[in-house]
PDB file of C-alpha atoms in Angstrom:
ATOM      1  CA  MET M   1     -22.435  -6.001  -0.676  1.00  0.00           C
ATOM      2  CA  LYS M   2     -21.518  -7.408  -4.051  1.00  0.00           C
ATOM      3  CA  VAL M   3     -23.693  -6.895  -7.112  1.00  0.00           C
ATOM      4  CA  CYS M   4     -24.521  -9.585  -9.685  1.00  0.00           C
ATOM      5  CA  PRO M   5     -22.422  -9.081 -12.832  1.00  0.00           C
ATOM      6  CA  CYS M   6     -25.314 -10.424 -14.948  1.00  0.00           C
ATOM      7  CA  CYS M   7     -28.489  -8.781 -13.756  1.00  0.00           C
ATOM      8  CA  GLY M   8     -27.366  -6.167 -11.221  1.00  0.00           C
ATOM      9  CA  ASN M   9     -29.173  -7.638  -8.191  1.00  0.00           C
ATOM     10  CA  LEU M  10     -27.429  -8.044  -4.855  1.00  0.00           C
ATOM     11  CA  LEU M  11     -25.411 -11.222  -4.355  1.00  0.00           C
ATOM     12  CA  ILE M  12     -26.357 -13.209  -1.264  1.00  0.00           C
ATOM     13  CA  PRO M  13     -23.475 -14.728   0.754  1.00  0.00           C
ATOM     14  CA  LYS M  14     -23.773 -18.485   1.339  1.00  0.00           C
ATOM     15  CA  LYS M  15     -21.558 -20.528   3.618  1.00  0.00           C
ATOM     16  CA  VAL M  16     -20.866 -23.947   2.092  1.00  0.00           C
ATOM     17  CA  LEU M  17     -18.662 -26.925   2.821  1.00  0.00           C
ATOM     18  CA  ALA M  18     -15.296 -27.128   1.098  1.00  0.00           C
ATOM     19  CA  HIS M  19     -12.778 -29.955   1.078  1.00  0.00           C
ATOM     20  CA  TYR M  20     -11.309 -31.210   4.373  1.00  0.00           C
ATOM     21  CA  GLY M  21     -14.297 -30.065   6.411  1.00  0.00           C
ATOM     22  CA  ARG M  22     -13.687 -26.334   6.178  1.00  0.00           C
ATOM     23  CA  TYR M  23     -16.257 -23.781   5.069  1.00  0.00           C
ATOM     24  CA  ILE M  24     -16.107 -21.052   2.449  1.00  0.00           C
ATOM     25  CA  GLU M  25     -18.435 -18.158   1.777  1.00  0.00           C
ATOM     26  CA  VAL M  26     -19.508 -17.682  -1.832  1.00  0.00           C
ATOM     27  CA  ASP M  27     -22.037 -15.256  -3.297  1.00  0.00           C
ATOM     28  CA  GLN M  28     -25.125 -16.135  -5.325  1.00  0.00           C
ATOM     29  CA  CYS M  29     -27.682 -14.094  -7.221  1.00  0.00           C
ATOM     30  CA  GLU M  30     -31.158 -15.256  -6.269  1.00  0.00           C
ATOM     31  CA  SER M  31     -32.542 -13.767  -9.463  1.00  0.00           C
ATOM     32  CA  CYS M  32     -30.439 -15.362 -12.221  1.00  0.00           C
ATOM     33  CA  GLY M  33     -28.880 -18.146 -10.101  1.00  0.00           C
ATOM     34  CA  GLY M  34     -25.267 -17.303 -10.953  1.00  0.00           C
ATOM     35  CA  ILE M  35     -22.544 -17.820  -8.353  1.00  0.00           C
ATOM     36  CA  TRP M  36     -19.435 -15.733  -7.635  1.00  0.00           C
ATOM     37  CA  PHE M  37     -16.358 -17.514  -6.290  1.00  0.00           C
ATOM     38  CA  ASP M  38     -13.407 -15.578  -4.918  1.00  0.00           C
ATOM     39  CA  LYS M  39      -9.905 -16.819  -5.739  1.00  0.00           C
ATOM     40  CA  TYR M  40      -9.521 -20.619  -5.216  1.00  0.00           C
ATOM     41  CA  GLU M  41     -13.070 -21.080  -3.888  1.00  0.00           C
ATOM     42  CA  LEU M  42     -14.400 -22.826  -6.999  1.00  0.00           C
ATOM     43  CA  TYR M  43     -11.731 -25.514  -6.808  1.00  0.00           C
ATOM     44  CA  SER M  44     -12.164 -26.126  -3.096  1.00  0.00           C
ATOM     45  CA  LEU M  45     -15.977 -26.345  -3.110  1.00  0.00           C
ATOM     46  CA  ASN M  46     -17.140 -29.821  -2.120  1.00  0.00           C
ATOM     47  CA  PRO M  47     -19.015 -31.242  -5.154  1.00  0.00           C
ATOM     48  CA  ASP M  48     -21.792 -32.532  -2.890  1.00  0.00           C
ATOM     49  CA  GLU M  49     -22.640 -28.934  -1.933  1.00  0.00           C
ATOM     50  CA  VAL M  50     -23.727 -27.896  -5.445  1.00  0.00           C
ATOM     51  CA  GLU M  51     -27.417 -28.552  -4.808  1.00  0.00           C
ATOM     52  CA  LYS M  52     -27.397 -25.862  -2.111  1.00  0.00           C
ATOM     53  CA  PHE M  53     -27.197 -23.351  -4.954  1.00  0.00           C
ATOM     54  CA  SER M  54     -30.421 -24.515  -6.569  1.00  0.00           C
ATOM     55  CA  ILE M  55     -32.984 -21.709  -6.570  1.00  0.00           C
ATOM     56  CA  GLU M  56     -36.743 -21.922  -6.975  1.00  0.00           C
ATOM     57  CA  LYS M  57     -36.920 -19.276  -9.688  1.00  0.00           C
ATOM     58  CA  GLY M  58     -35.928 -20.058 -13.250  1.00  0.00           C
ATOM     59  CA  VAL M  59     -32.178 -19.991 -13.764  1.00  0.00           C
ATOM     60  CA  ASN M  60     -30.905 -17.684 -16.498  1.00  0.00           C
ATOM     61  CA  SER M  61     -27.830 -19.411 -17.922  1.00  0.00           C
ATOM     62  CA  SER M  62     -27.757 -17.250 -21.057  1.00  0.00           C
ATOM     63  CA  CYS M  63     -26.878 -14.101 -19.127  1.00  0.00           C
ATOM     64  CA  GLN M  64     -23.441 -12.753 -20.018  1.00  0.00           C
ATOM     65  CA  PRO M  65     -21.726 -11.158 -17.036  1.00  0.00           C
ATOM     66  CA  SER M  66     -19.910  -7.897 -17.554  1.00  0.00           C
ATOM     67  CA  TYR M  67     -17.947  -6.604 -14.572  1.00  0.00           C
ATOM     68  CA  CYS M  68     -16.274  -8.208 -11.552  1.00  0.00           C
ATOM     69  CA  PRO M  69     -18.314  -7.742  -8.361  1.00  0.00           C
ATOM     70  CA  ASN M  70     -15.073  -7.193  -6.408  1.00  0.00           C
ATOM     71  CA  ASP M  71     -13.095  -4.678  -8.446  1.00  0.00           C
ATOM     72  CA  LYS M  72     -15.348  -3.778 -11.415  1.00  0.00           C
ATOM     73  CA  ASN M  73     -12.847  -5.068 -14.009  1.00  0.00           C
ATOM     74  CA  LEU M  74     -14.172  -6.655 -17.178  1.00  0.00           C
ATOM     75  CA  LEU M  75     -14.845 -10.392 -16.805  1.00  0.00           C
ATOM     76  CA  ARG M  76     -13.368 -12.722 -19.420  1.00  0.00           C
ATOM     77  CA  LEU M  77     -14.607 -16.074 -20.668  1.00  0.00           C
ATOM     78  CA  LEU M  78     -12.290 -18.860 -19.511  1.00  0.00           C
ATOM     79  CA  LYS M  79     -11.041 -20.937 -22.418  1.00  0.00           C
ATOM     80  CA  ASP M  80      -9.339 -24.055 -21.140  1.00  0.00           C
ATOM     81  CA  PRO M  81      -9.063 -27.235 -23.238  1.00  0.00           C
ATOM     82  CA  ILE M  82      -9.322 -29.366 -20.089  1.00  0.00           C
ATOM     83  CA  ILE M  83     -12.722 -27.978 -19.072  1.00  0.00           C
ATOM     84  CA  PRO M  84     -15.743 -29.309 -21.013  1.00  0.00           C
ATOM     85  CA  LYS M  85     -17.057 -26.899 -23.650  1.00  0.00           C
ATOM     86  CA  ASP M  86     -20.534 -26.799 -22.104  1.00  0.00           C
ATOM     87  CA  VAL M  87     -19.124 -25.382 -18.846  1.00  0.00           C
ATOM     88  CA  ILE M  88     -19.191 -21.590 -18.915  1.00  0.00           C
ATOM     89  CA  ILE M  89     -16.784 -19.846 -16.533  1.00  0.00           C
ATOM     90  CA  TYR M  90     -16.020 -16.134 -16.504  1.00  0.00           C
ATOM     91  CA  TYR M  91     -13.033 -14.838 -14.552  1.00  0.00           C
ATOM     92  CA  CYS M  92     -11.467 -11.586 -13.411  1.00  0.00           C
ATOM     93  CA  ASP M  93      -7.815 -11.260 -14.385  1.00  0.00           C
ATOM     94  CA  GLN M  94      -7.182  -8.924 -11.437  1.00  0.00           C
ATOM     95  CA  CYS M  95      -8.633 -10.706  -8.378  1.00  0.00           C
ATOM     96  CA  PHE M  96      -8.966 -14.159 -10.048  1.00  0.00           C
ATOM     97  CA  GLY M  97     -12.557 -14.533  -8.931  1.00  0.00           C
ATOM     98  CA  MET M  98     -14.896 -16.647 -11.084  1.00  0.00           C
ATOM     99  CA  TRP M  99     -18.548 -16.392 -12.146  1.00  0.00           C
ATOM    100  CA  LEU M 100     -20.593 -19.425 -13.195  1.00  0.00           C
ATOM    101  CA  PRO M 101     -24.229 -19.943 -14.052  1.00  0.00           C
ATOM    102  CA  PHE M 102     -25.748 -22.614 -11.765  1.00  0.00           C
ATOM    103  CA  ASP M 103     -26.026 -25.239 -14.523  1.00  0.00           C
ATOM    104  CA  SER M 104     -22.357 -24.746 -15.447  1.00  0.00           C
ATOM    105  CA  LEU M 105     -21.337 -25.165 -11.813  1.00  0.00           C
ATOM    106  CA  LYS M 106     -23.275 -28.421 -11.684  1.00  0.00           C
ATOM    107  CA  ARG M 107     -21.602 -29.750 -14.852  1.00  0.00           C
ATOM    108  CA  TYR M 108     -18.151 -28.582 -13.735  1.00  0.00           C
ATOM    109  CA  LYS M 109     -18.370 -30.309 -10.357  1.00  0.00           C
ATOM    110  CA  GLU M 110     -19.628 -33.539 -11.983  1.00  0.00           C
ATOM    111  CA  TYR M 111     -16.688 -33.345 -14.384  1.00  0.00           C
ATOM    112  CA  GLN M 112     -14.340 -32.739 -11.441  1.00  0.00           C
ATOM    113  CA  LYS M 113     -15.717 -35.780  -9.559  1.00  0.00           C
ATOM    114  CA  THR M 114     -15.273 -37.933 -12.673  1.00  0.00           C
ATOM    115  CA  ARG M 115     -11.667 -36.815 -13.143  1.00  0.00           C
ATOM    116  CA  ILE M 116     -10.815 -37.466  -9.499  1.00  0.00           C
ATOM    117  CA  GLN M 117     -12.376 -40.934  -9.652  1.00  0.00           C
ATOM    118  CA  LYS M 118     -10.516 -41.716 -12.879  1.00  0.00           C
ATOM    119  CA  PHE M 119      -7.237 -40.556 -11.324  1.00  0.00           C
ATOM    120  CA  LYS M 120      -7.802 -42.760  -8.267  1.00  0.00           C
ATOM    121  CA  GLU M 121      -8.564 -45.780 -10.442  1.00  0.00           C
ATOM    122  CA  GLU M 122      -5.527 -45.229 -12.643  1.00  0.00           C
ATOM    123  CA  ASN M 123      -3.125 -44.703  -9.763  1.00  0.00           C
ATOM    124  CA  ARG M 124      -4.775 -46.990  -7.228  1.00  0.00           C
ATOM    125  CA  GLY M 125      -2.604 -45.349  -4.633  1.00  0.00           C
ATOM    126  CA  GLU M 126      -3.491 -43.725  -1.399  1.00  0.00           C
ATOM    127  CA  LEU M 127      -1.571 -41.458   0.862  1.00  0.00           C
ATOM    128  CA  PRO M 128       0.448 -43.273   3.478  1.00  0.00           C
ATOM    129  CA  LYS M 129      -1.863 -43.746   6.478  1.00  0.00           C
ATOM    130  CA  ASP M 130       0.427 -41.854   8.841  1.00  0.00           C
ATOM    131  CA  LEU M 131       0.460 -38.857   6.495  1.00  0.00           C
ATOM    132  CA  GLU M 132      -3.331 -38.869   6.329  1.00  0.00           C
ATOM    133  CA  LYS M 133      -3.423 -39.004  10.141  1.00  0.00           C
ATOM    134  CA  LYS M 134      -1.007 -36.061  10.396  1.00  0.00           C
ATOM    135  CA  ILE M 135      -3.194 -34.062   8.029  1.00  0.00           C
ATOM    136  CA  GLU M 136      -6.242 -34.789  10.205  1.00  0.00           C
ATOM    137  CA  ILE M 137      -4.356 -33.663  13.338  1.00  0.00           C
ATOM    138  CA  LEU M 138      -3.274 -30.428  11.630  1.00  0.00           C
ATOM    139  CA  LEU M 139      -6.820 -29.756  10.505  1.00  0.00           C
ATOM    140  CA  LYS M 140      -8.242 -30.339  13.985  1.00  0.00           C
ATOM    141  CA  LYS M 141      -5.638 -28.064  15.557  1.00  0.00           C
ATOM    142  CA  GLY M 142      -6.334 -25.399  12.952  1.00  0.00           C
ATOM    143  CA  GLU M 143     -10.060 -25.769  13.588  1.00  0.00           C
ATOM    144  CA  GLU M 144      -9.544 -25.292  17.347  1.00  0.00           C
ATOM    145  CA  ASP M 145      -7.423 -22.204  16.700  1.00  0.00           C
ATOM    146  CA  LEU M 146     -10.066 -20.823  14.351  1.00  0.00           C
ATOM    147  CA  LYS M 147     -12.788 -21.258  16.967  1.00  0.00           C
ATOM    148  CA  GLU M 148     -10.823 -18.905  19.189  1.00  0.00           C
ATOM    149  CA  GLN M 149     -10.616 -16.324  16.410  1.00  0.00           C
ATOM    150  CA  ASN M 150     -13.662 -14.339  15.412  1.00  0.00           C
ATOM    151  CA  ASP M 151     -11.947 -12.606  12.531  1.00  0.00           C
ATOM    152  CA  LEU M 152     -13.519 -13.826   9.254  1.00  0.00           C
ATOM    153  CA  GLU M 153     -10.537 -12.648   7.203  1.00  0.00           C
ATOM    154  CA  PHE M 154      -8.173 -14.678   9.382  1.00  0.00           C
ATOM    155  CA  GLU M 155     -10.400 -17.744   8.929  1.00  0.00           C
ATOM    156  CA  TYR M 156     -10.407 -17.268   5.171  1.00  0.00           C
ATOM    157  CA  LYS M 157      -6.630 -16.825   4.915  1.00  0.00           C
ATOM    158  CA  MET M 158      -6.014 -19.761   7.236  1.00  0.00           C
ATOM    159  CA  SER M 159      -8.257 -22.049   5.201  1.00  0.00           C
ATOM    160  CA  GLN M 160      -6.450 -21.049   2.001  1.00  0.00           C
ATOM    161  CA  PHE M 161      -3.100 -21.725   3.648  1.00  0.00           C
ATOM    162  CA  VAL M 162      -4.206 -25.144   4.897  1.00  0.00           C
ATOM    163  CA  SER M 163      -5.544 -26.050   1.455  1.00  0.00           C
ATOM    164  CA  ILE M 164      -2.235 -25.163  -0.180  1.00  0.00           C
ATOM    165  CA  VAL M 165      -0.240 -27.110   2.423  1.00  0.00           C
ATOM    166  CA  LEU M 166      -2.468 -30.157   1.938  1.00  0.00           C
ATOM    167  CA  LEU M 167      -2.137 -29.952  -1.820  1.00  0.00           C
ATOM    168  CA  ILE M 168       1.652 -29.823  -1.528  1.00  0.00           C
ATOM    169  CA  LEU M 169       1.659 -32.785   0.871  1.00  0.00           C
ATOM    170  CA  ARG M 170      -0.505 -34.843  -1.464  1.00  0.00           C
ATOM    171  CA  ILE M 171       1.720 -34.041  -4.449  1.00  0.00           C
ATOM    172  CA  LEU M 172       4.850 -34.913  -2.483  1.00  0.00           C
ATOM    173  CA  SER M 173       3.383 -38.181  -1.243  1.00  0.00           C
ATOM    174  CA  TYR M 174       2.467 -39.117  -4.804  1.00  0.00           C
ATOM    175  CA  PHE M 175       6.083 -38.699  -5.948  1.00  0.00           C
ATOM    176  CA  ILE M 176       7.476 -40.393  -2.848  1.00  0.00           C
ATOM    177  CA  LYS M 177       5.498 -43.544  -3.653  1.00  0.00           C
ATOM    178  CA  LYS M 178       6.922 -43.766  -7.172  1.00  0.00           C
TER     179      LYS M 178
END
């Protein structure tokens, strides 16, 4: 089990919806409310799932995490000019996991939704319908294959692979339209 980098309590695994209908497992501290995301999980989390991380106890957003729950390396504060200054993200430079207080996660996902909406409005383009259909077919086939597999690690690696393939397809389709 992973330990909270802020308060030392055990992190509780939570299965939540990511993009394209797949699920990811992230870890949350039920004491301080902070959430640990393994590599790429923060970006793929569906913004509508954020409320599932709300806890009844008071959330401690002032807690400063120290060590990575995966490999015990020192966590660093992410400084990115694109991310709003009121969003606090700590990261591990070894495993690339990320730690966020609940309120920062909420603000980050709202910011992400706003950026996506702005991008759609500016570009007013969609993927070609046949490409979108092919993506859906691939996802359904992958989902059927995953149902046959009980190996959680395989499911995780497969979902990462599918996410990367979809990202590449979307980028390519954007440039093809131009």
